[in-house]
Tab-separated table of C-alpha atoms and ligand atoms in Angstrom:
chain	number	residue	atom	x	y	z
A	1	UNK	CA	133.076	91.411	168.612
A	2	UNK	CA	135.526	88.678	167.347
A	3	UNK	CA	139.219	89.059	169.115
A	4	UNK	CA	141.802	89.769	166.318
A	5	UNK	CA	145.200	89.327	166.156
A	6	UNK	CA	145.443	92.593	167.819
A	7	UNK	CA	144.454	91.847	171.099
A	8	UNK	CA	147.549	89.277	171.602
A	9	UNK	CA	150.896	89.598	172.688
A	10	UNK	CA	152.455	88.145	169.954
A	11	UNK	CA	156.464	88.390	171.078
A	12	UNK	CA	158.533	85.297	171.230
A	13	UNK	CA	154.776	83.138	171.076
A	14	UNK	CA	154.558	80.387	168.339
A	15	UNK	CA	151.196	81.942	166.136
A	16	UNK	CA	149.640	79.160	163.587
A	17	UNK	CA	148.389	81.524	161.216
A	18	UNK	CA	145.633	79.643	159.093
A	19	UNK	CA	145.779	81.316	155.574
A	20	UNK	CA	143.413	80.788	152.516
A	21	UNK	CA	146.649	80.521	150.027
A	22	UNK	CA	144.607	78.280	147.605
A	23	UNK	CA	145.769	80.008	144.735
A	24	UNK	CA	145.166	78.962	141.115
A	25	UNK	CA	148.283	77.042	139.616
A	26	UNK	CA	148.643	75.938	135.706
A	27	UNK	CA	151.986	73.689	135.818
A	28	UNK	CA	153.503	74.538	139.160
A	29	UNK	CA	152.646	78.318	138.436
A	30	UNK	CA	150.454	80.371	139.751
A	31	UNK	CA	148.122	82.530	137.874
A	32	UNK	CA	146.364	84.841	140.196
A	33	UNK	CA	147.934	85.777	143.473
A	34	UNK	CA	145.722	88.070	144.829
A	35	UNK	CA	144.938	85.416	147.505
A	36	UNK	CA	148.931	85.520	148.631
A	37	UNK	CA	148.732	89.609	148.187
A	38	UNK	CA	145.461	89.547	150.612
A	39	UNK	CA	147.267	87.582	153.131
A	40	UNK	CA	150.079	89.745	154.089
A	41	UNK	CA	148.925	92.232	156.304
A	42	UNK	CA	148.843	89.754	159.687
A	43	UNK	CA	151.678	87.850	158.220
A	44	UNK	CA	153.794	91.382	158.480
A	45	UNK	CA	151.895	92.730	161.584
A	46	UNK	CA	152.723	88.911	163.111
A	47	UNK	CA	156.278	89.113	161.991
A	48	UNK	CA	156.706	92.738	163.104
A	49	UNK	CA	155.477	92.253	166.650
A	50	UNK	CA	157.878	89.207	167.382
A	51	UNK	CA	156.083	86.232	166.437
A	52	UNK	CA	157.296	82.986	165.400
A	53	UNK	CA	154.948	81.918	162.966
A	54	UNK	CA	153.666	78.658	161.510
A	55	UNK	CA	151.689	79.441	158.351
A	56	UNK	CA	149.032	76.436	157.361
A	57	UNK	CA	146.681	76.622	154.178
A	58	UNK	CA	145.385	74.425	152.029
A	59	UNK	CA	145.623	73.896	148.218
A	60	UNK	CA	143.023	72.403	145.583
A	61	UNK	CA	141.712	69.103	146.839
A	62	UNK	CA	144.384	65.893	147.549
A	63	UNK	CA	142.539	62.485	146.427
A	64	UNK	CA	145.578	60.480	145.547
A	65	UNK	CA	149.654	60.293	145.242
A	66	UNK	CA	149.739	61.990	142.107
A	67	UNK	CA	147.610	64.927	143.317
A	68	UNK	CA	150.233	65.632	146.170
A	69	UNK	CA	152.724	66.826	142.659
A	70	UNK	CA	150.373	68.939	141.750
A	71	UNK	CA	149.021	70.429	145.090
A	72	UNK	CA	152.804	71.226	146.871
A	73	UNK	CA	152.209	74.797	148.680
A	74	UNK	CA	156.310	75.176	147.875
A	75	UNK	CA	155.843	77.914	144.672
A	76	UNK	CA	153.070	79.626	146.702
A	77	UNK	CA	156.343	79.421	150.370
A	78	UNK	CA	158.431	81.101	147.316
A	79	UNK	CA	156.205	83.854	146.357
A	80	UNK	CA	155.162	84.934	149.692
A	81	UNK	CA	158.895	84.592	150.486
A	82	UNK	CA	159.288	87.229	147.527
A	83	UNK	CA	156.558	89.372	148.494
A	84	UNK	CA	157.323	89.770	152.207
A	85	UNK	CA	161.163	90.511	151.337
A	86	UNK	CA	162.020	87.615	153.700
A	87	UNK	CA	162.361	84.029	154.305
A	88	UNK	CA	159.660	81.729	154.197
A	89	UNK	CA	161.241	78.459	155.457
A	90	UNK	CA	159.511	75.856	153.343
A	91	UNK	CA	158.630	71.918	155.730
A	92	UNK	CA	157.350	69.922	152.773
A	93	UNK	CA	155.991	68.199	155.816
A	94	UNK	CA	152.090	68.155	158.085
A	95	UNK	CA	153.453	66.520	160.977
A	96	UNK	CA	157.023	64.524	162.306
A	97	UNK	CA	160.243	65.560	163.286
A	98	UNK	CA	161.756	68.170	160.450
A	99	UNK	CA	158.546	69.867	160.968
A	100	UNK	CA	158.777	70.029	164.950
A	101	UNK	CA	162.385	70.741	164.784
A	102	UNK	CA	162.036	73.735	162.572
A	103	UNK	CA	159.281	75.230	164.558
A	104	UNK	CA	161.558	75.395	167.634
A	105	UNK	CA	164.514	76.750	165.802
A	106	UNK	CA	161.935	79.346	164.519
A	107	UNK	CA	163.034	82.618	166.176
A	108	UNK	CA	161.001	86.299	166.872
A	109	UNK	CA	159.542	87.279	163.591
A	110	UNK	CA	160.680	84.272	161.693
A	111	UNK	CA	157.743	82.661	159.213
A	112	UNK	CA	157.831	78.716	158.361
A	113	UNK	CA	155.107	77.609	155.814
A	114	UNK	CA	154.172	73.689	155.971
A	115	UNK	CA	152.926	71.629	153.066
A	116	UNK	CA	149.159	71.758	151.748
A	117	UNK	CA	147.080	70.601	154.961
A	118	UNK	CA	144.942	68.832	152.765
A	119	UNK	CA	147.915	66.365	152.125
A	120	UNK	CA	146.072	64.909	155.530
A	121	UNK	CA	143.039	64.125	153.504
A	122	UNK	CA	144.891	61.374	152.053
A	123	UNK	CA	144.481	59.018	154.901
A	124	UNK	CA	140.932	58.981	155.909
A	125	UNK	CA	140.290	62.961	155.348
A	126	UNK	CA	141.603	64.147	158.381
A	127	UNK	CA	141.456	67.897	157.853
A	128	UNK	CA	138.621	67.793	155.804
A	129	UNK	CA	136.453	65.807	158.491
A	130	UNK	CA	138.256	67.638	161.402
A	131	UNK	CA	139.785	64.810	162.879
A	132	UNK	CA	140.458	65.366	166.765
A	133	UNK	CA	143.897	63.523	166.566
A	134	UNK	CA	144.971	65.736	163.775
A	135	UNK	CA	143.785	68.539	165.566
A	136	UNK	CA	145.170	67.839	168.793
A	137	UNK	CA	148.649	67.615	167.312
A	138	UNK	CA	148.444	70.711	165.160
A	139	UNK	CA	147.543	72.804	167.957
A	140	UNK	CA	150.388	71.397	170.132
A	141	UNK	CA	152.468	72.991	167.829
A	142	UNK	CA	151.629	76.720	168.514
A	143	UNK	CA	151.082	78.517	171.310
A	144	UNK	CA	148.269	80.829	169.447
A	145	UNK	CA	146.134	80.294	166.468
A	146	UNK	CA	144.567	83.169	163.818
A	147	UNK	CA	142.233	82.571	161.731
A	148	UNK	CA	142.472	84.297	158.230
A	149	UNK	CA	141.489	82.304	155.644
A	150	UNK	CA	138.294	83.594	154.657
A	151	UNK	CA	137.882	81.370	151.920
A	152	UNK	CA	137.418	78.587	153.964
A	153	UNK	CA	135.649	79.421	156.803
A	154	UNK	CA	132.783	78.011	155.650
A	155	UNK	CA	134.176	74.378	156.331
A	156	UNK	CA	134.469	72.724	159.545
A	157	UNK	CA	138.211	71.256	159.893
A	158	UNK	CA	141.487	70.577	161.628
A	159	UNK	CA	143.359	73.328	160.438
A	160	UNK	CA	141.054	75.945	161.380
A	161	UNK	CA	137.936	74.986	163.455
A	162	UNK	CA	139.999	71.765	164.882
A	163	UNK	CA	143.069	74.227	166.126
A	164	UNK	CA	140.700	77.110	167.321
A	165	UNK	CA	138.268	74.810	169.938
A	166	UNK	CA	141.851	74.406	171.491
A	167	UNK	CA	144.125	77.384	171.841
A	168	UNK	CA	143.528	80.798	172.391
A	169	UNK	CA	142.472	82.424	169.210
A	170	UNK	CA	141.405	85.443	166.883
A	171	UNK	CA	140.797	86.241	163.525
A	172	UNK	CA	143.356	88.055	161.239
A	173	UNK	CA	142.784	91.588	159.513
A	174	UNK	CA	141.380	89.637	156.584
A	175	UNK	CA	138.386	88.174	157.880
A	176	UNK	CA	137.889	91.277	159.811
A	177	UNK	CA	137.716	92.956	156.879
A	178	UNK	CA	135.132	90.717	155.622
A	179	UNK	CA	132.645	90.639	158.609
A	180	UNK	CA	133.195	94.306	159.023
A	181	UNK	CA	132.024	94.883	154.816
A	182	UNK	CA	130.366	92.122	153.440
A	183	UNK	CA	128.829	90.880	157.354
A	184	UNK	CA	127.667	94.170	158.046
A	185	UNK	CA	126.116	94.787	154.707
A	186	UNK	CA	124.042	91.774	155.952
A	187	UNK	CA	123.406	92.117	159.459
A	188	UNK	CA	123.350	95.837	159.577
A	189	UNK	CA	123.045	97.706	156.446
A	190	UNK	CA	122.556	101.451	155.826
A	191	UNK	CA	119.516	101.288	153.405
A	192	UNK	CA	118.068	101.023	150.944
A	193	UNK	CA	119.871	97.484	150.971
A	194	UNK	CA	120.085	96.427	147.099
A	195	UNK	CA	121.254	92.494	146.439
A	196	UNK	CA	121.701	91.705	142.824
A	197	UNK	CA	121.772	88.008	141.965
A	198	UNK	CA	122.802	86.241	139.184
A	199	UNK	CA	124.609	83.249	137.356
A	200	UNK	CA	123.413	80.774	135.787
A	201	UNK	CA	122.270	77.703	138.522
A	202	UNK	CA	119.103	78.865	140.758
A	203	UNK	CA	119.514	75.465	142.210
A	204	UNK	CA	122.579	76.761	144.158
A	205	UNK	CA	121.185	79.943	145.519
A	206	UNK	CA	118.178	79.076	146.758
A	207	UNK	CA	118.577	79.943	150.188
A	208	UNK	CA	120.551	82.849	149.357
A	209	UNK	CA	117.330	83.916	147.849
A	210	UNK	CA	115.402	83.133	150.806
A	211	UNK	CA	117.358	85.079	152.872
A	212	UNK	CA	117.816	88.202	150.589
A	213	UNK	CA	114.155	89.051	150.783
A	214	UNK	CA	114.067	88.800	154.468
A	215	UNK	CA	116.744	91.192	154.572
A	216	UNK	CA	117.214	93.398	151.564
A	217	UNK	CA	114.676	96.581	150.367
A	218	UNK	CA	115.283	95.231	146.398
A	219	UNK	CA	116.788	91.946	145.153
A	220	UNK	CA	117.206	92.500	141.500
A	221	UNK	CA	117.322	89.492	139.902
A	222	UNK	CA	119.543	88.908	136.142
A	223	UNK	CA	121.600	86.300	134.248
A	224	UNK	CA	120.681	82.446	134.004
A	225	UNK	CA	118.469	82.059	137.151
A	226	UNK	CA	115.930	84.545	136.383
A	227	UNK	CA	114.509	82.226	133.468
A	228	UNK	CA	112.860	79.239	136.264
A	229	UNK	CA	111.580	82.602	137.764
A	230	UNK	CA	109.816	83.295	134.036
A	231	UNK	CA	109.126	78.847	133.515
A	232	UNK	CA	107.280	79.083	136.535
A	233	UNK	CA	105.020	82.637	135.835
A	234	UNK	CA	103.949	81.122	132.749
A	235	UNK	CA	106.465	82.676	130.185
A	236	UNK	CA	107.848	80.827	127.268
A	237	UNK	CA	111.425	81.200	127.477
A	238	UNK	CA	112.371	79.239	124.260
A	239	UNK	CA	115.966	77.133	124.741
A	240	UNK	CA	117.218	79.588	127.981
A	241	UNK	CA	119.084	77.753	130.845
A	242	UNK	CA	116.241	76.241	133.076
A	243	UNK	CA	116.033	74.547	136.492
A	244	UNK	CA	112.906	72.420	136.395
A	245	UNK	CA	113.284	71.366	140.131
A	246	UNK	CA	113.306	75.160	141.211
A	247	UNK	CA	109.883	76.104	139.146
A	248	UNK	CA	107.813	75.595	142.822
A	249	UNK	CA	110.340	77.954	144.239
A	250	UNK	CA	110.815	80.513	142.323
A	251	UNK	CA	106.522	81.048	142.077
A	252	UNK	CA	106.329	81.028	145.707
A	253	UNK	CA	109.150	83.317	146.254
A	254	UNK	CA	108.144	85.625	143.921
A	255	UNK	CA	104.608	85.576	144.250
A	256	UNK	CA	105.371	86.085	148.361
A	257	UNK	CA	107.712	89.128	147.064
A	258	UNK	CA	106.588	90.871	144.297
A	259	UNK	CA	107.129	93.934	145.991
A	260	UNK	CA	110.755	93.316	146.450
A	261	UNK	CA	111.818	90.913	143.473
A	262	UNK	CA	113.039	92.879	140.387
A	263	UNK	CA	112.640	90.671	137.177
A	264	UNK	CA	114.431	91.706	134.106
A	265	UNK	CA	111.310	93.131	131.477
A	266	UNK	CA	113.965	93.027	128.629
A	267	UNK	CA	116.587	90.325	127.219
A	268	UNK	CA	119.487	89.874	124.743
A	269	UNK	CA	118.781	86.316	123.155
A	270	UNK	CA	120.646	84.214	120.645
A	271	UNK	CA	120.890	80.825	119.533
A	272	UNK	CA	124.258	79.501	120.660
A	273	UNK	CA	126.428	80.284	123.199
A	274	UNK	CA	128.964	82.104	120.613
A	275	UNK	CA	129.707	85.704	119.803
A	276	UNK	CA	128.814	84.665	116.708
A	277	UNK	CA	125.636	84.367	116.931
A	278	UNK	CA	122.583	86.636	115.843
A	279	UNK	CA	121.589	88.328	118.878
A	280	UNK	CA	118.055	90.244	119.037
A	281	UNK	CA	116.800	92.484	121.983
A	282	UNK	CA	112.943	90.926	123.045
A	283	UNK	CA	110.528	91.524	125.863
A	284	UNK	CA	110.398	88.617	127.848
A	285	UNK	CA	107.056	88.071	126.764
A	286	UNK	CA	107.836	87.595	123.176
A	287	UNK	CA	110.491	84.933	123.470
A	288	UNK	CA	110.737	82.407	120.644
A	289	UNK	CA	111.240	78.861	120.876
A	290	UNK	CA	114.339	78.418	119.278
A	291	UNK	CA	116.073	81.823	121.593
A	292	UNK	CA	118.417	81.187	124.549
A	293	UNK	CA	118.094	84.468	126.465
A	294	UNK	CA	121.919	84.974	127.368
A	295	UNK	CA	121.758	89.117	129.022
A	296	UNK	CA	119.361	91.481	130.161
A	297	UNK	CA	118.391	94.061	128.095
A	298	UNK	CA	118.291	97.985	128.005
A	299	UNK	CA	115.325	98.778	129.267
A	300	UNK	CA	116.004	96.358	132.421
A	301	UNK	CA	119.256	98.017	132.639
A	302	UNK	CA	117.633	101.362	133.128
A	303	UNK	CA	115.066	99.682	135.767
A	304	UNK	CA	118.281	98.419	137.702
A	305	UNK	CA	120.008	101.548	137.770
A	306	UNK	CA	117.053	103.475	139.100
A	307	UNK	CA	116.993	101.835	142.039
A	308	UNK	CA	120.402	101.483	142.011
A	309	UNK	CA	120.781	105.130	142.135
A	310	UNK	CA	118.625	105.636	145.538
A	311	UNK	CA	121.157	102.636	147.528
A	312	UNK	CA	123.054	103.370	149.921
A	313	UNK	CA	124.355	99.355	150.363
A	314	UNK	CA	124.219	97.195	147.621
A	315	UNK	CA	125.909	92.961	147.675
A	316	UNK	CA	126.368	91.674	144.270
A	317	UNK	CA	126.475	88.015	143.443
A	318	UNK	CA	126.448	86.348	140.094
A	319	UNK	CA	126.819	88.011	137.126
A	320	UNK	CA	123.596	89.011	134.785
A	321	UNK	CA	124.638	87.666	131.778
A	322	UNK	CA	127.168	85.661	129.748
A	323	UNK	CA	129.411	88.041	130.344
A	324	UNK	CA	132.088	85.866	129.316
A	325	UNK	CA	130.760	86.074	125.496
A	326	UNK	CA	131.388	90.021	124.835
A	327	UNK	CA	127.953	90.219	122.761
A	328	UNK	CA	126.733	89.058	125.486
A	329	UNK	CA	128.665	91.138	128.634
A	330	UNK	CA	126.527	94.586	128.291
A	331	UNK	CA	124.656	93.804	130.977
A	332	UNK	CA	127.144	92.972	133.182
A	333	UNK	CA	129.665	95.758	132.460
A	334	UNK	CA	126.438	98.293	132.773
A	335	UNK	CA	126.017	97.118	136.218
A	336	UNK	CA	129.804	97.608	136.885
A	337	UNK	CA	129.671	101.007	135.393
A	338	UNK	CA	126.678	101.751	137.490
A	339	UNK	CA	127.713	100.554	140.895
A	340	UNK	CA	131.032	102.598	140.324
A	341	UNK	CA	129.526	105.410	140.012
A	342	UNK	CA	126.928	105.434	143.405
A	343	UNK	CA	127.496	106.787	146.469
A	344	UNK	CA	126.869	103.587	148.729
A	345	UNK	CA	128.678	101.088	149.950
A	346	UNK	CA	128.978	98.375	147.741
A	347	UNK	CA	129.829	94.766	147.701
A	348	UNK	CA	130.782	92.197	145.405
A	349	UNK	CA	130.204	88.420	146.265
A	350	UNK	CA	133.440	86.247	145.237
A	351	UNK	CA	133.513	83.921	141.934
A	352	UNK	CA	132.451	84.947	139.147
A	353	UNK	CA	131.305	88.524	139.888
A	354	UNK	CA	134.653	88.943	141.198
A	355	UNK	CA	135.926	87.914	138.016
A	356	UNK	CA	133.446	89.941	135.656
A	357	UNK	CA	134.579	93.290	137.466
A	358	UNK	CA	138.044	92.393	137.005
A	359	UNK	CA	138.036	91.530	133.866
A	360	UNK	CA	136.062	95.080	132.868
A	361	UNK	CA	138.487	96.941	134.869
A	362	UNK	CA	136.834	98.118	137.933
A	363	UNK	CA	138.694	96.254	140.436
A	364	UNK	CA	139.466	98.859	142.551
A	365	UNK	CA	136.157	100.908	142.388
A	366	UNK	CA	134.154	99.411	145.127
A	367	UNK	CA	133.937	98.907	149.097
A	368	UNK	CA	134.801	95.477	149.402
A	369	UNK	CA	135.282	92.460	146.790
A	370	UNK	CA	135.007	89.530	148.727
A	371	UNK	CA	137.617	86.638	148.473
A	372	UNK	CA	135.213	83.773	149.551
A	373	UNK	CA	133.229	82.595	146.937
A	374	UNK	CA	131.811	79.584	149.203
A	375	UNK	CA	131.616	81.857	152.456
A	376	UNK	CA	130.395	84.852	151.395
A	377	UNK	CA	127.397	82.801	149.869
A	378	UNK	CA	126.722	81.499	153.006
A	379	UNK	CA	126.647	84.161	154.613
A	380	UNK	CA	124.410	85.366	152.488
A	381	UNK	CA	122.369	82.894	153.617
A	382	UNK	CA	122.521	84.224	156.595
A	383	UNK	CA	124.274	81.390	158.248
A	384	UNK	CA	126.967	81.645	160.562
A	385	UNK	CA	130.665	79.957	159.571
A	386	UNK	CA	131.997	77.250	161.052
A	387	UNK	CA	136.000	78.848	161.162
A	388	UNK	CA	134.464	82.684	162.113
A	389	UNK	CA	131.617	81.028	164.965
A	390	UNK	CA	134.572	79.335	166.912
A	391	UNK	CA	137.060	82.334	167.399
A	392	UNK	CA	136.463	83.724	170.614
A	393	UNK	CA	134.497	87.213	171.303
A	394	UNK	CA	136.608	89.996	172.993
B	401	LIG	P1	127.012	80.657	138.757
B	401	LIG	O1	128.186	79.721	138.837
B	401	LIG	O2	125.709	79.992	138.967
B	401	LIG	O3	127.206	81.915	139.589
B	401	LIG	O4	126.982	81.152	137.254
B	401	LIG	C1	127.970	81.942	136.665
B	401	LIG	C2	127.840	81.766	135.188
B	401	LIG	O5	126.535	82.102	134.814
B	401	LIG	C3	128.745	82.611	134.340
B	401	LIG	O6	129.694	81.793	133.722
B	401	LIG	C4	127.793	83.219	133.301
B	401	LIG	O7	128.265	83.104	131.976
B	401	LIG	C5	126.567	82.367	133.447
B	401	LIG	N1	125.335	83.040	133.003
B	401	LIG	C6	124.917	84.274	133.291
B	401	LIG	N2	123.772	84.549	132.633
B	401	LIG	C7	123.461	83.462	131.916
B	401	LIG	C8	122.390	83.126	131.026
B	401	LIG	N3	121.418	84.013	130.755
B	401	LIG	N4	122.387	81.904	130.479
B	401	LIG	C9	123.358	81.032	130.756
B	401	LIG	N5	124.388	81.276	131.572
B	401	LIG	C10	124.447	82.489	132.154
């Protein structure tokens, strides 16, 4: 077991807290704050037990000059500053003397946020290739470092890897949320284990589907990628989304695991990518040339929920349609519906399968949404993170 921020004595001690506060911003405001929302239980359990604490995170990617406008962590100091009901004392600053100074002014339970650690990346990607000097220096500026920014654990740099292989460290309540949901789903599920995959590129889930076979009783596969899974059976799938490089996969996989690969027997084409075009319902093997298969169909939906209906943990990544297009969403919101209304523990993968169940609503019907898209795809993989594999064990 990982230590947590728990097992410290936090009073008077200067705690770098490593957030993920990479919020998304349209013209210096931000437009989804869950991120900031998520990372407020350690900063208030920090603050409440006495410690002075140095918030780090990092926001969007920092190439050049201009990009440090765009990429100041100031409105996201502001809104945490709002949320917490207390000061957030902004250092537009990674390193040097305002920076230093404020941290030893900082007194029990005060919070100081520094600018975007990816401002280092500037010259010569120091957080991004976790430089040791960078590290070194960051770390000299706390006395304890937490870990909570799940988002990012799958990277190896300064601000969290870098800082943790130097001072004593532990993860916060959000990424002990995650390994205790979404990394126990994995390594020790209560089964039947269900993993629905979808989305559009198979190319990028490859070894997520290597691993969810190993591991899982069903992997039900939808959306984009199950049409290289047709290519390569022998199935014309007219002008659907194809990855020609994955056609050797996808036989071998499925012809290794056709007792645990769930193919859709039932699709929703059309001819564009519009709501306005005609849409037909078609077993997959009477495709035409001219169709672009764009959800799964009824009859599918009904083979999904079966099983469904026996899980006791089901992980969800990747939505099984264009569920962006409403003509096109059925499947997607059907698989919502249905994993709402199970009795099992279930889990839904960041990106866009985060975003389909929010945007039908059932945000708060489920065990766990995870907020690492990156992460919680490699762990899927069933690879250990960087940021998580460093914190010490208890
Ligand atoms: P990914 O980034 O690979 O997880 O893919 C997510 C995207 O896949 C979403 O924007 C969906 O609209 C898209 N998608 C799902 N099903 C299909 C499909 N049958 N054809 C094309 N795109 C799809």
């Amino acid at each position: 077991m990982k230590k947590t921020i728990v097992d410290f004595s936090l009073n008077g001690k200067k705690v770098i807290i490593r957030c993920d506060l990479n919020v998304p911003m349209e013209n210096g405001v931000i437009t989804d704050e869950t991120r900031i929302v998520e990372s407020l239980e350690t900063i208030k359990f920090a603050s409440s037990a006495g410690a002075r604490i140095i918030i780090m995170s990092h926001l969007g990617r920092v190439k050049t000059e201009e990009d440090k406008k765009t990429n100041s962590l100031l409105p996201v100091a502001k809104r945490l500053s709002e949320l917490l009901n207390k000061e957030v004392k902004f250092i537009p600053s990674t390193r040097g003397m305002e920076l230093e100074i404020a941290i030893n002014a900082l007194e029990s339970g005060n919070i100081l946020m520094m600018e975007n650690t990816r401002f280092e990346d500037l010259d010569g990607e120091k957080e991004s290739k976790c430089d040791e000097e960078l590290s070194k220096y960051w770390a000299s500026l706390g006395e304890i470092f937490i870990n909570d920014a799940f988002g990012t654990a799958h990277r190896k740099h300064a601000s969290n890897v870098g800082i943790a292989s130097i001072l004593p460290n532990g993860i916060g309540f959000l990424i002990k949320k995650e390994l205790d949901t979404l990394g126990s789903a994995i390594n020790n599920p209560k089964r039947p284990l269900v993993i629905i995959l979808g989305g559009k590129k198979v190319a990028d889930k490859l070894a997520v589907i290597e691993h969810a076979v190993k591991i899982a009783d069903h992997v039900l596969i939808g959306g984009g990628m199950s049409y290289t899974f047709f290519k390569a059976l022998g199935y014309n799938i007219g002008a659907s989304v194809v990855d020609d490089a994955s056609l050797d996969f996808c036989k071998r996989i499925y012809e290794e695991n056709k007792d645990k690969i769930i193919l859709p027997i039932d699709i929703v084409v059309g001819t564009s990518f519009t709501n306005e075009t005609n849409s037909r319902l078609v077993d997959i093997k009477n495709i035409g040339n001219y169709d672009m298969g764009l959800d799964i169909g009824v009859g599918t939906i009904n083979i999904f929920k079966k099983i469904l209906l026996d899980a006791k943990t089901v992980i969800w990544n990747g939505p099984v349609g264009v569920f962006e297009l409403e003509k096109f969403s059925t499947g997607t919101r059907k698989v919502c519906e249905i994993l709402a209304s199970i009795n099992a523990n279930v889990i839904i993968g960041g990106g866009d399968s985060a975003a389909a169940v929010t945007k039908f609503g059932f945000k708060n019907k489920y065990s766990h949404i995870s907020t690492g898209g990156g992460a919680s795809l490699e762990m899927l993989e069933g690879k250990e993170l960087p940021g998580i594999a460093i914190i010490s064990e208890k």
